[in-house]
Amino acid sequence: MSNNNNKSKSAISLQESWASNISDYILLRRQQTHVAYDAKDAKTNDENRRIGKLGDNDLFTALFVILAAHLEEGHTVLTIDAADHETPLQGEINGEIVTLYAWQQQLLGILATPIFALIDTQIKTQIDTQSNMQLDDDTTTETSLFVLLDTLFGQRDYLWAQLALSNHEKETLIKRFDAITTLYHRLKNSDLNTFVHSIHKHALFANVEANTNYNNNQNSLSKDNQPIIYNIAENKETQSSKITFWLHRTWQAEFNLAQHINHILNQQIVPLDITMPENLNDQQIAAINVANNNAFSIITGGPGTGKTYTVAQLVIALQQATESRGDESEHIRFSTDSASLALAAPTGKAAQRMQESLQAALDAADVKLQLQEAKTIHRLLGIGRTGRPRYDANNPLGEDIIIIDEASMLGVELANYLVSAVKPGARLILLGDANQLAAVDAGAVLADLCRIPLLQPIHAELTESRRFSAESGIGKLATQINKAETNLQAIWQLLRQDPALSFQYVNMLQAESISNNKIENSLSKEKIISRISSNYQSYVIKIKNLIKNPIEKSLPESVKNTTSSLMEVFNQFRILTAGHNGEWGDHYINNYLTQWHLAELKLPLGQNTWFHGRPVMVLQNNYELGLFNGDIGFCLQTSDERSQLEVFFENKTQGIAVNLLNEEVIATAYAMTIHKSQGSEFDHVAITFDNSHARLLSKELLYTAVTRAKKQVTIYSTKHALEKAVQTPTERHTGLALQF
């Protein structure tokens, strides 16, 4: 039992409580959430201190915990739907027959499930046996919650003892348990009217309808700063009610974002006389017209649809129109000595790729135009350690045109900061793929904006892909994944028959029997990874050659050419994982490939993490070294007398000493998470995940991974995990549309 206890104890550490199988980026967001949405957001006046001591404060505590948990998962709102004709379910809890409506079960389930997830497997099995009910992740029966609550209330002390918790861990769980208990006693055998009445009279809740003048687009909520905002909408036709809850900060961000967008939409823009290039299709022409005629525009499209190329034509056309008008009458310039054009993206790597793509399009058109450096949005806005931007509505950006790439990564707070900083009369252009992964932070801004009816006239969608032809297997698979109604048969048929696609089972115990040479019998994990590693053989050969002929660090052009040549070979293949952890996460695969790499080069298997040929990825921006999150580099032995190791990055003429790069900011990059791959392209992509990544899988995740490939996709997974991924759309509950 001790092993299980240790496992349970590890699972509820401060960093991984209730999230042991969630990737590190979620854990980081958890930390940020606790800082941003701590008790300091609540009113601190004497009245609220008094309320906090009353028993009635349990309702606020429970909903605050639920909203914070929702925020960590990317949602900005909690929505409760209740129908007047709904019949509540009955069940026995702690020896008492109680009734609970679906919305009550929803609230209690959000609070209770994280604790139940921590219960040791053996204890869970024992409980399931006692209740004659399977309470696993696939359970969908309504009565499971009654059994869950009965177990928690009846066997709390026993469960705590079996989990071998520390005092601090026990204290954390007890606080959550107390919130469950108090909310349960408030909700049981009651109805929606009682619940609504409690909210109305509570001083820590604010009704958005009562505090907002929609006609004037103003609100007074910020004056009182109640921690929780709510809105009640009645539907007389369906005889139902919908209650939407926000944390005050997220409501304010959504309200301000909508307000600023409406303000920009009302800005009068004088269209420039643009001559359209002949090589543009109708969709691209329409996108240019939308961006030319509006102060705010959105251009979306999948890989290869020409978003960046289209914007490049707009930049060229605007510059030419500017030149024809003369500098005195027109202030839009695009040279490096002007701040009139801003290029930005949510991450440093995305910004770099954006600039490279735009510059390549300009060069191809033989336009002598040197673009300004593309920046992260944080850097553009001057967001420092305080988290507050230097540029805002009172101190707007000076640029006349602001182009944002990879806008699907925008969370609601960052989007609010960005839009509020646009000066009157400037153009803001958002580029992105609405089908890709949503932002790490809360919200789904790009997807929301694309669905809002008011914004349809300024939204241009590009669908004609130049990367994937109509006959492309990768394009067909991406299309199937994106369909609202999943056709599993069509997906499996593509994986079996298309030469650009293949599937490999990773679970030896899985009883899969699909008779086709494209879907092979499962091999051991080591054999599969060994096969995968052979795709890096060309890269390893080049690395071996660089031992015999080391990089000439004193010759800048030689450094640049060597690094570019390595990058070209390395980008022929890449392993993309659903998460960090597990047998098919990037941590395990990178460790395995590191050992393989050392063996291939006959290097010592020592403790030193740095070795010749190690491919690395930057994990956070470092402006002093000129490195950005997502940058790829190579650790190489140099030609000097000491043969010291340095890391060389693409488009840089000097290496960086390894002692300046610690393991907190650098990771081995044979394999990377799908999230990190956004915006990148590789010839052949291997995608790895299994059932342990169930919580991370989604249509958007798989779509993003598949569309990173230009020529070939190989999926290493289980049948269950793949089918779960293609049938699970990412659901972000947001309130942005309610603000328009």
XYZ file of C-alpha atoms in Angstrom:
740
model
C 0.000 0.000 0.000
C 2.960 2.342 0.583
C 3.688 2.686 -3.115
C 0.139 3.750 -3.745
C 0.306 6.159 -0.865
C 3.460 7.725 -2.238
C 1.829 8.017 -5.628
C -1.181 9.722 -4.123
C 0.986 12.032 -2.100
C 2.919 13.021 -5.172
C -0.311 13.640 -7.034
C -1.429 16.303 -4.625
C 1.754 18.283 -4.324
C 1.358 22.026 -4.434
C 2.357 22.158 -8.079
C 0.272 19.247 -9.323
C -2.784 19.066 -7.098
C -5.773 17.918 -9.122
C -3.681 18.116 -12.291
C -1.093 15.343 -12.261
C -1.692 14.497 -15.905
C -1.986 18.057 -17.181
C 0.954 19.522 -19.088
C 3.233 22.129 -17.556
C 1.649 25.059 -19.298
C -1.611 24.364 -17.445
C 0.259 24.201 -14.169
C 1.898 27.531 -14.918
C -1.483 29.056 -15.631
C -2.703 27.648 -12.311
C 0.024 29.574 -10.518
C -0.790 32.746 -12.402
C -4.476 32.333 -11.660
C -3.944 32.069 -7.943
C -1.914 35.274 -8.013
C -4.294 37.241 -10.212
C -7.510 36.089 -8.635
C -6.544 35.931 -5.009
C -8.637 37.398 -2.242
C -7.220 40.832 -3.036
C -9.796 41.096 -5.821
C -12.561 41.029 -3.237
C -13.823 44.129 -1.492
C -11.777 44.862 1.573
C -14.027 47.360 3.270
C -15.489 46.758 6.694
C -18.856 45.673 5.371
C -17.418 42.794 3.401
C -15.158 41.770 6.230
C -18.296 41.477 8.332
C -20.057 39.479 5.629
C -17.085 37.173 5.372
C -17.657 36.131 8.960
C -21.258 35.160 8.367
C -22.415 31.688 7.403
C -23.976 33.100 4.228
C -20.512 33.587 2.786
C -20.339 29.896 1.892
C -22.175 30.595 -1.358
C -19.565 33.145 -2.417
C -16.692 30.852 -1.427
C -18.033 27.897 -3.399
C -18.736 29.889 -6.569
C -15.406 31.704 -6.347
C -13.589 28.344 -6.207
C -15.637 27.025 -9.142
C -14.970 30.131 -11.244
C -11.236 30.023 -10.494
C -11.133 26.354 -11.520
C -13.052 27.213 -14.696
C -10.613 29.990 -15.449
C -7.683 27.607 -15.144
C -9.298 25.468 -17.822
C -9.617 28.436 -20.176
C -13.237 29.418 -19.501
C -14.175 32.992 -18.654
C -17.713 32.232 -17.493
C -19.782 29.643 -15.672
C -23.235 29.190 -17.149
C -26.193 27.547 -15.419
C -29.177 26.468 -17.497
C -32.407 25.633 -15.739
C -35.783 24.745 -17.309
C -39.028 25.407 -15.438
C -40.407 21.991 -16.321
C -37.286 20.066 -15.280
C -37.793 17.198 -12.858
C -35.042 16.810 -10.245
C -33.361 13.466 -9.567
C -33.524 11.726 -6.234
C -30.830 9.770 -4.468
C -29.530 8.761 -1.076
C -26.673 10.740 0.405
C -25.417 10.118 3.925
C -28.580 8.226 4.850
C -30.923 10.944 3.560
C -33.092 10.967 0.415
C -32.399 14.246 -1.382
C -33.427 15.894 -4.663
C -30.993 17.691 -6.941
C -31.640 19.471 -10.242
C -29.185 19.103 -13.112
C -27.700 22.586 -12.529
C -27.198 21.741 -8.834
C -25.415 18.535 -9.771
C -23.281 20.553 -12.168
C -22.065 22.892 -9.428
C -21.472 20.137 -6.898
C -19.736 17.982 -9.495
C -17.215 20.701 -10.370
C -16.345 21.049 -6.705
C -16.328 17.350 -5.773
C -14.711 15.645 -8.760
C -11.158 16.969 -8.160
C -11.106 15.445 -4.688
C -12.492 12.161 -5.901
C -9.826 12.056 -8.610
C -7.175 11.936 -5.909
C -8.532 8.811 -4.292
C -6.133 5.898 -4.538
C -6.990 3.361 -7.242
C -7.438 0.562 -4.714
C -9.756 2.651 -2.561
C -11.688 3.736 -5.622
C -12.096 0.129 -6.706
C -13.313 -0.813 -3.239
C -15.871 2.008 -3.309
C -17.057 0.994 -6.759
C -17.507 -2.559 -5.567
C -19.449 -1.463 -2.503
C -21.740 0.745 -4.546
C -22.023 -1.697 -7.460
C -21.369 1.260 -9.724
C -18.404 2.127 -11.911
C -17.303 5.658 -11.138
C -14.568 6.178 -13.680
C -13.971 8.977 -16.157
C -16.396 7.469 -18.656
C -19.344 7.451 -16.254
C -22.242 9.481 -17.568
C -25.123 8.366 -15.385
C -26.662 11.065 -13.262
C -26.760 8.883 -10.170
C -22.972 8.669 -9.986
C -22.826 12.041 -8.257
C -25.099 10.781 -5.458
C -22.730 7.864 -4.886
C -19.716 10.168 -5.051
C -21.081 12.563 -2.465
C -22.248 9.709 -0.259
C -18.728 8.277 -0.338
C -17.062 11.576 0.441
C -19.410 12.452 3.316
C -19.501 8.959 4.795
C -15.838 7.961 4.501
C -13.943 11.237 4.582
C -11.621 10.413 7.481
C -10.903 6.942 6.079
C -10.015 8.356 2.665
C -7.766 11.040 4.145
C -5.880 8.393 6.129
C -5.383 6.162 3.110
C -3.960 9.022 1.048
C -1.176 9.627 3.569
C -1.423 13.393 3.294
C 0.874 15.942 4.844
C -0.688 18.486 7.179
C -0.629 21.201 4.521
C -2.098 18.918 1.869
C -4.798 17.779 4.269
C -5.638 21.388 5.087
C -6.009 22.195 1.379
C -8.346 19.268 0.783
C -10.385 19.984 3.898
C -11.052 23.540 2.677
C -12.342 22.149 -0.615
C -14.389 19.528 1.250
C -15.952 22.180 3.492
C -16.940 24.196 0.414
C -18.624 21.086 -1.024
C -20.444 20.401 2.221
C -21.796 23.911 2.679
C -22.883 24.220 -0.944
C -24.560 20.809 -0.797
C -26.615 21.749 2.264
C -27.629 25.003 0.597
C -28.692 23.393 -2.685
C -30.326 20.131 -1.634
C -34.114 20.045 -1.723
C -34.224 23.656 -2.956
C -34.965 25.299 -6.311
C -33.612 27.976 -8.668
C -35.703 30.786 -7.180
C -34.146 30.232 -3.759
C -30.686 30.195 -5.309
C -31.313 33.399 -7.298
C -32.713 35.156 -4.226
C -29.539 34.323 -2.264
C -27.400 35.790 -5.034
C -29.462 38.948 -5.367
C -29.150 39.819 -1.695
C -25.447 38.938 -1.400
C -23.140 41.958 -1.193
C -20.256 40.216 -2.980
C -22.272 39.586 -6.176
C -23.142 42.264 -8.738
C -25.915 42.054 -11.327
C -24.514 43.226 -14.637
C -27.958 44.252 -15.880
C -28.432 46.574 -12.957
C -25.066 48.227 -13.364
C -24.656 48.613 -17.104
C -26.009 51.098 -19.582
C -25.747 49.196 -22.829
C -26.939 52.151 -24.889
C -23.990 54.214 -23.767
C -21.672 51.229 -23.493
C -20.841 52.149 -19.916
C -20.824 50.327 -16.641
C -20.552 51.169 -12.972
C -19.353 47.800 -11.746
C -15.768 48.951 -11.427
C -16.844 51.432 -8.765
C -17.944 48.717 -6.373
C -15.605 45.964 -7.525
C -17.719 43.017 -6.385
C -15.650 39.883 -6.946
C -18.378 37.956 -8.820
C -20.538 39.357 -11.622
C -23.694 37.652 -12.837
C -26.356 38.020 -15.490
C -29.776 36.343 -15.620
C -31.482 35.811 -18.973
C -35.055 34.553 -19.225
C -36.317 32.678 -22.299
C -40.131 32.792 -22.308
C -40.427 30.490 -25.332
C -38.507 27.615 -23.730
C -39.516 28.582 -20.187
C -35.925 28.420 -19.088
C -33.417 30.598 -17.285
C -29.722 31.059 -17.906
C -27.402 32.477 -15.267
C -23.905 33.513 -16.316
C -21.167 34.158 -13.724
C -17.823 35.944 -14.190
C -14.976 36.763 -11.890
C -14.931 40.544 -11.865
C -11.578 40.759 -13.623
C -12.621 38.552 -16.546
C -15.960 40.353 -16.926
C -14.145 43.683 -17.009
C -11.703 42.362 -19.630
C -14.527 41.119 -21.891
C -16.584 44.284 -21.423
C -13.628 46.563 -22.185
C -12.551 44.456 -25.166
C -16.010 44.721 -26.739
C -16.162 48.433 -25.950
C -12.806 49.138 -27.598
C -13.632 47.023 -30.668
C -16.898 48.909 -31.129
C -14.990 52.160 -30.803
C -12.481 51.112 -33.494
C -15.275 49.935 -35.789
C -16.768 53.416 -35.639
C -13.487 55.007 -36.738
C -13.605 56.512 -40.225
C -10.858 55.135 -42.468
C -10.104 56.603 -45.881
C -9.473 53.665 -48.242
C -6.346 53.874 -50.333
C -6.444 53.419 -54.077
C -5.011 49.928 -54.385
C -4.159 48.082 -57.601
C -4.625 44.396 -56.936
C -1.856 42.027 -58.045
C -2.944 39.578 -60.757
C -1.880 36.452 -58.863
C -4.418 36.883 -56.040
C -7.562 34.767 -55.859
C -11.007 36.220 -55.114
C -10.787 35.429 -51.415
C -7.452 37.227 -51.060
C -8.779 40.259 -52.935
C -11.788 40.342 -50.613
C -9.451 40.145 -47.573
C -7.372 43.081 -48.829
C -10.515 45.135 -49.384
C -11.763 44.343 -45.882
C -8.452 45.434 -44.334
C -8.250 48.515 -46.556
C -11.784 49.719 -45.860
C -11.986 49.103 -42.109
C -10.083 50.185 -39.043
C -10.497 46.690 -37.600
C -10.348 43.509 -39.676
C -9.954 39.767 -39.154
C -8.360 37.446 -41.729
C -8.577 33.738 -40.970
C -7.584 30.620 -42.850
C -5.852 27.279 -42.541
C -2.225 26.481 -43.399
C -1.212 27.433 -46.905
C -4.216 29.652 -47.593
C -1.990 32.701 -47.967
C -2.836 34.843 -44.929
C 0.671 36.264 -44.643
C 1.058 36.590 -48.421
C -2.234 38.482 -48.611
C -1.166 40.903 -45.885
C 2.166 41.363 -47.686
C 0.291 42.501 -50.775
C -1.643 44.941 -48.623
C 1.576 46.319 -47.146
C 3.064 46.686 -50.641
C -0.048 48.359 -51.985
C -0.302 50.723 -49.022
C 3.344 51.661 -49.332
C 3.015 52.333 -53.056
C -0.103 54.399 -52.472
C 1.746 56.335 -49.788
C 4.663 57.059 -52.063
C 2.324 58.343 -54.761
C 0.704 60.769 -52.312
C 3.936 62.157 -50.970
C 5.241 62.321 -47.444
C 3.573 65.598 -46.606
C 0.015 64.331 -47.028
C 0.465 60.815 -45.779
C 2.285 59.672 -42.663
C 2.281 55.912 -43.175
C 5.811 54.646 -43.644
C 7.243 51.165 -43.463
C 10.974 51.609 -43.154
C 12.980 50.735 -40.077
C 13.275 54.391 -39.098
C 9.527 54.703 -38.718
C 7.128 53.336 -36.131
C 4.118 53.418 -38.420
C 3.897 49.659 -39.033
C 3.890 47.203 -36.138
C 4.208 43.443 -36.536
C 3.468 41.348 -33.476
C 2.415 37.880 -32.306
C 1.681 36.253 -28.923
C 5.060 34.441 -28.829
C 8.554 35.438 -29.831
C 8.929 32.559 -32.263
C 5.602 33.329 -33.939
C 6.670 36.960 -34.294
C 9.962 35.931 -35.853
C 8.253 33.578 -38.320
C 5.754 36.297 -39.204
C 8.511 38.751 -40.041
C 10.416 36.177 -42.090
C 7.305 35.226 -44.070
C 6.341 38.830 -44.751
C 9.882 39.785 -45.727
C 10.102 36.757 -48.055
C 6.845 37.788 -49.746
C 8.156 41.339 -50.191
C 11.472 40.107 -51.589
C 9.675 37.749 -53.987
C 7.691 40.710 -55.287
C 10.982 42.593 -55.768
C 9.886 45.271 -53.321
C 12.797 47.047 -51.674
C 11.299 47.351 -48.239
C 12.914 46.510 -44.933
C 10.302 45.700 -42.300
C 10.550 46.669 -38.701
C 11.370 43.965 -36.176
C 8.334 41.897 -35.259
C 7.721 41.763 -31.506
C 5.752 39.808 -28.991
C 2.517 41.542 -28.029
C 3.862 41.874 -24.486
C 6.946 43.655 -25.793
C 4.900 45.830 -28.166
C 2.671 46.991 -25.303
C 5.534 47.331 -22.832
C 4.176 44.741 -20.400
C 6.806 44.151 -17.777
C 7.024 42.231 -14.540
C 4.042 44.075 -13.088
C 1.825 42.635 -15.801
C 0.471 46.089 -16.663
C 1.018 47.592 -20.128
C 2.930 50.795 -20.755
C 0.636 51.605 -23.687
C -3.121 51.844 -23.165
C -6.121 54.011 -24.071
C -4.547 57.036 -22.358
C -1.124 56.388 -23.898
C -1.808 54.648 -27.226
C 0.673 53.078 -29.599
C 2.060 55.352 -32.292
C 1.707 52.880 -35.167
C -0.726 53.504 -38.018
C -1.066 49.835 -38.942
C -0.827 46.976 -36.424
C -0.747 43.409 -37.751
C -1.128 40.548 -35.261
C -0.325 36.988 -36.376
C -1.380 33.726 -34.669
C -4.342 35.546 -33.136
C -5.870 32.226 -32.030
C -3.346 32.364 -29.155
C -4.867 35.580 -27.779
C -6.432 35.312 -24.344
C -9.120 37.798 -23.363
C -6.949 39.924 -21.063
C -4.073 40.279 -23.533
C -6.543 41.020 -26.338
C -8.120 43.724 -24.185
C -4.736 45.330 -23.523
C -3.892 45.221 -27.232
C -7.134 46.649 -28.593
C -7.301 49.403 -25.977
C -3.843 50.647 -27.043
C -4.749 51.240 -30.720
C -4.728 54.963 -31.472
C -7.678 56.663 -33.211
C -7.528 56.277 -36.982
C -5.122 53.334 -36.963
C -5.753 49.977 -38.603
C -5.711 46.739 -36.575
C -5.485 43.477 -38.536
C -5.782 40.078 -36.822
C -4.460 36.985 -38.635
C -5.017 33.427 -37.493
C -6.544 29.998 -37.887
C -9.720 29.744 -35.819
C -9.492 25.938 -35.949
C -6.144 25.801 -34.162
C -5.578 25.547 -30.445
C -7.072 28.285 -28.320
C -5.015 30.486 -26.049
C -3.243 29.102 -23.010
C -4.857 31.898 -21.037
C -8.591 32.156 -20.538
C -10.818 32.944 -23.486
C -11.146 32.066 -27.156
C -11.001 35.560 -28.595
C -10.430 34.827 -32.280
C -13.069 32.085 -32.422
C -15.534 34.303 -30.539
C -14.961 37.295 -32.826
C -15.460 35.132 -35.913
C -18.883 34.026 -34.628
C -20.281 37.430 -33.603
C -22.848 38.611 -36.229
C -21.890 42.293 -35.877
C -18.310 41.515 -36.950
C -19.057 39.404 -40.031
C -18.562 42.322 -42.481
C -14.970 42.809 -41.291
C -14.103 39.089 -41.266
C -12.465 37.582 -44.360
C -11.929 33.826 -44.480
C -9.387 32.164 -46.795
C -10.102 28.531 -47.655
C -8.120 27.864 -50.838
C -4.926 26.138 -49.669
C -1.780 26.267 -51.770
C 0.023 23.855 -49.459
C -2.579 21.098 -49.599
C -4.211 20.289 -52.921
C -7.686 18.824 -53.228
C -6.068 15.384 -53.451
C -3.718 15.885 -50.506
C -4.155 13.251 -47.805
C -3.046 15.706 -45.111
C -5.574 18.277 -46.305
C -8.339 15.652 -46.418
C -7.514 14.457 -42.886
C -7.483 18.039 -41.572
C -10.887 18.635 -43.177
C -12.322 15.473 -41.633
C -11.018 16.418 -38.192
C -12.633 19.860 -38.457
C -16.085 18.574 -39.377
C -18.749 19.157 -36.762
C -20.028 15.607 -37.246
C -17.095 13.229 -36.975
C -16.912 10.472 -39.581
C -14.669 7.880 -37.924
C -14.942 5.507 -40.861
C -13.679 8.161 -43.280
C -10.759 9.008 -40.976
C -9.686 5.373 -40.603
C -10.022 4.886 -44.356
C -7.703 7.828 -44.995
C -5.144 6.473 -42.517
C -5.269 3.077 -44.230
C -5.178 4.113 -47.843
C -3.511 7.486 -48.324
C 0.259 7.208 -48.924
C 0.935 10.419 -46.982
C -0.757 9.081 -43.828
C -0.187 6.134 -41.507
C -1.135 4.901 -38.047
C 0.821 2.796 -35.569
C -0.640 1.202 -32.452
C 1.407 1.877 -29.323
C -0.329 -0.426 -26.856
C 0.788 -4.048 -27.091
C -2.093 -5.266 -24.986
C -4.649 -3.675 -27.236
C -6.734 -6.199 -29.126
C -6.820 -4.354 -32.398
C -7.152 -6.262 -35.614
C -7.369 -4.133 -38.715
C -6.054 -6.077 -41.639
C -4.158 -3.527 -43.605
C -0.499 -2.994 -44.206
C -0.828 0.671 -43.243
C -1.944 -0.217 -39.714
C 0.614 -2.540 -38.229
C 0.556 -4.826 -35.236
C 1.683 -3.100 -32.103
C 5.366 -3.280 -31.181
C 7.046 -2.556 -27.883
C 7.487 1.053 -26.908
C 11.264 0.869 -27.288
C 11.051 -0.683 -30.747
C 8.615 1.965 -31.921
C 10.769 4.829 -30.631
C 13.813 3.138 -32.160
C 12.021 3.165 -35.510
C 11.063 6.793 -35.026
C 14.650 7.754 -34.233
C 15.822 6.498 -37.635
C 14.091 9.535 -39.166
C 16.786 11.690 -37.563
C 19.614 9.714 -39.163
C 20.316 12.412 -41.778
C 20.666 14.965 -39.008
C 23.024 12.743 -37.000
C 25.207 12.190 -40.093
C 25.633 15.959 -40.463
C 26.449 16.222 -36.767
C 29.124 13.526 -37.154
C 30.667 15.458 -40.035
C 30.856 18.528 -37.809
C 33.087 16.599 -35.411
C 35.613 16.113 -38.211
C 35.087 19.614 -39.590
C 33.985 21.801 -36.630
C 32.053 24.990 -37.132
C 34.272 28.024 -37.763
C 32.938 30.376 -35.098
C 35.272 33.163 -36.285
C 33.629 33.245 -39.714
C 30.095 34.723 -39.420
C 28.958 33.631 -42.877
C 30.206 30.096 -42.266
C 28.315 29.980 -38.947
C 25.128 31.182 -40.603
C 25.396 28.705 -43.488
C 26.181 25.768 -41.199
C 23.254 26.537 -38.898
C 20.856 27.002 -41.820
C 21.977 23.710 -43.351
C 21.443 21.896 -40.034
C 18.022 23.477 -39.612
C 16.953 22.416 -43.092
C 17.814 18.783 -42.355
C 16.403 18.864 -38.823
C 13.068 20.265 -40.041
C 12.575 17.315 -42.353
C 11.134 15.429 -39.404
C 9.729 16.280 -35.991
C 7.990 14.407 -33.148
C 4.957 16.223 -31.734
C 3.433 15.065 -28.443
C 0.121 15.819 -26.745
C 1.804 16.575 -23.415
C 5.011 16.401 -21.430
C 4.291 13.391 -19.251
C 3.764 9.689 -19.840
C 5.452 7.132 -22.073
C 4.530 9.114 -25.153
C 5.195 12.591 -23.789
C 8.123 14.688 -25.003
C 10.097 14.261 -21.758
C 10.398 10.471 -22.097
C 10.968 10.530 -25.857
C 13.671 13.209 -25.610
C 15.457 11.223 -22.875
C 15.360 8.100 -25.047
C 16.610 9.930 -28.151
C 19.362 11.596 -26.147
C 20.751 8.172 -25.241
C 20.371 7.067 -28.862
C 22.160 10.202 -30.049
C 25.088 9.673 -27.654
C 25.396 6.035 -28.719
C 25.357 6.975 -32.423
C 28.154 9.489 -31.914
C 29.989 7.217 -29.439
C 29.917 9.971 -26.838
C 30.163 9.155 -23.110
C 26.865 8.516 -21.347
C 27.686 10.933 -18.543
C 25.676 13.278 -16.384
C 26.474 16.371 -18.473
C 23.323 17.569 -20.231
C 25.297 19.372 -22.931
C 26.769 17.404 -25.807
C 27.696 17.899 -29.446
C 24.649 17.904 -31.686
C 22.009 18.354 -28.983
C 19.007 20.118 -30.551
C 17.416 22.541 -28.096
C 14.357 24.744 -27.850
C 14.085 28.029 -25.924
C 11.300 27.964 -23.330
C 11.092 31.659 -22.478
C 12.073 34.963 -24.042
C 15.534 36.325 -23.300
C 15.897 39.743 -24.888
C 19.492 40.173 -23.680
C 20.561 37.133 -25.691
C 18.082 37.814 -28.489
C 16.279 34.505 -27.928
C 12.537 33.889 -28.074
C 10.213 31.234 -26.760
C 10.199 28.432 -29.361
C 13.573 29.191 -30.988
C 15.477 26.087 -32.107
C 19.264 25.842 -31.791
C 22.074 23.290 -31.936
C 24.802 22.632 -29.393
C 28.025 22.264 -31.394
C 31.672 21.665 -30.694
C 33.663 24.652 -31.960
C 36.981 24.760 -33.804
C 38.954 26.641 -31.151
C 41.697 25.046 -29.107
C 39.439 24.101 -26.221
C 36.746 22.659 -28.513
C 34.159 24.216 -26.236
C 30.450 23.725 -26.710
C 28.265 26.597 -27.880
C 24.644 26.818 -29.001
C 23.986 28.217 -32.474
C 20.607 29.551 -33.559
C 19.281 30.181 -37.051
C 20.011 33.589 -38.592
C 22.619 34.348 -35.937
C 26.321 34.641 -36.663
C 27.572 33.945 -33.154
C 27.122 31.096 -30.744
C 26.074 31.317 -27.109
C 28.146 29.621 -24.399
C 26.245 26.745 -22.784
C 26.860 28.121 -19.290
C 24.556 31.040 -20.175
C 21.669 28.648 -20.860
C 20.297 26.650 -17.948
C 17.819 23.786 -18.096
C 14.962 26.024 -16.935
C 15.011 27.984 -20.186
C 16.235 25.244 -22.555
C 14.845 21.803 -23.433
C 15.973 19.053 -25.791
C 13.969 19.391 -29.003
C 13.859 16.058 -30.789
C 10.269 15.997 -29.576
C 8.101 18.974 -28.654
C 4.516 19.481 -27.570
C 1.928 20.299 -30.204
C 1.339 23.633 -28.442
C 4.978 24.593 -29.015
C 4.768 23.639 -32.691
C 2.099 26.208 -33.629
C 3.250 28.226 -36.611
C 6.013 25.749 -37.567
C 6.230 23.492 -40.631
C 8.016 20.169 -41.107
C 8.185 17.729 -43.994
C 7.234 14.685 -41.938
C 5.472 14.812 -38.558
C 5.146 11.972 -36.049
C 2.308 12.576 -33.571
C 2.395 10.632 -30.285
C -0.223 10.276 -27.557
C -2.085 7.547 -25.700
C -4.949 7.099 -23.249
C -3.023 8.811 -20.440
C -3.342 12.097 -22.351
C -7.145 11.869 -22.474
C -7.677 15.193 -20.692
C -5.507 17.017 -23.224
C -6.924 15.527 -26.427
C -9.167 17.521 -28.728
C -10.016 18.085 -32.384
C -8.052 21.342 -32.331
C -4.967 19.663 -30.864
C -4.898 16.952 -33.521
C -5.725 19.411 -36.316
C -2.838 21.653 -35.267
C -0.445 18.686 -35.214
C -1.552 17.266 -38.573
C -1.300 20.625 -40.346
C 2.321 21.120 -39.233
C 3.272 18.514 -41.859
C 3.900 19.369 -45.503
C 4.424 15.864 -46.895
C 3.747 13.062 -44.408
C 1.953 12.352 -41.110
C 2.423 9.309 -38.894
C 0.226 8.924 -35.817
C 1.424 6.746 -32.922
C -1.489 6.183 -30.589
C -4.291 3.869 -29.496
C -7.599 3.478 -31.257
C -9.435 4.831 -28.214
C -7.225 7.915 -27.869
C -7.405 8.820 -31.554
C -11.177 8.469 -31.681
C -11.527 10.498 -28.497
C -9.372 13.265 -29.978
C -11.354 13.604 -33.226
C -14.659 13.524 -31.342
C -13.766 16.069 -28.649
C -14.062 19.705 -29.710
C -12.452 22.212 -27.394
C -15.235 23.895 -25.511
C -14.421 27.312 -24.143
C -17.225 28.894 -22.146
C -16.873 32.621 -22.703
C -19.018 35.691 -22.298
C -17.506 37.941 -24.977
C -20.444 37.560 -27.379
C -22.793 38.758 -24.628
C -21.021 42.136 -24.659
C -21.972 42.946 -28.276
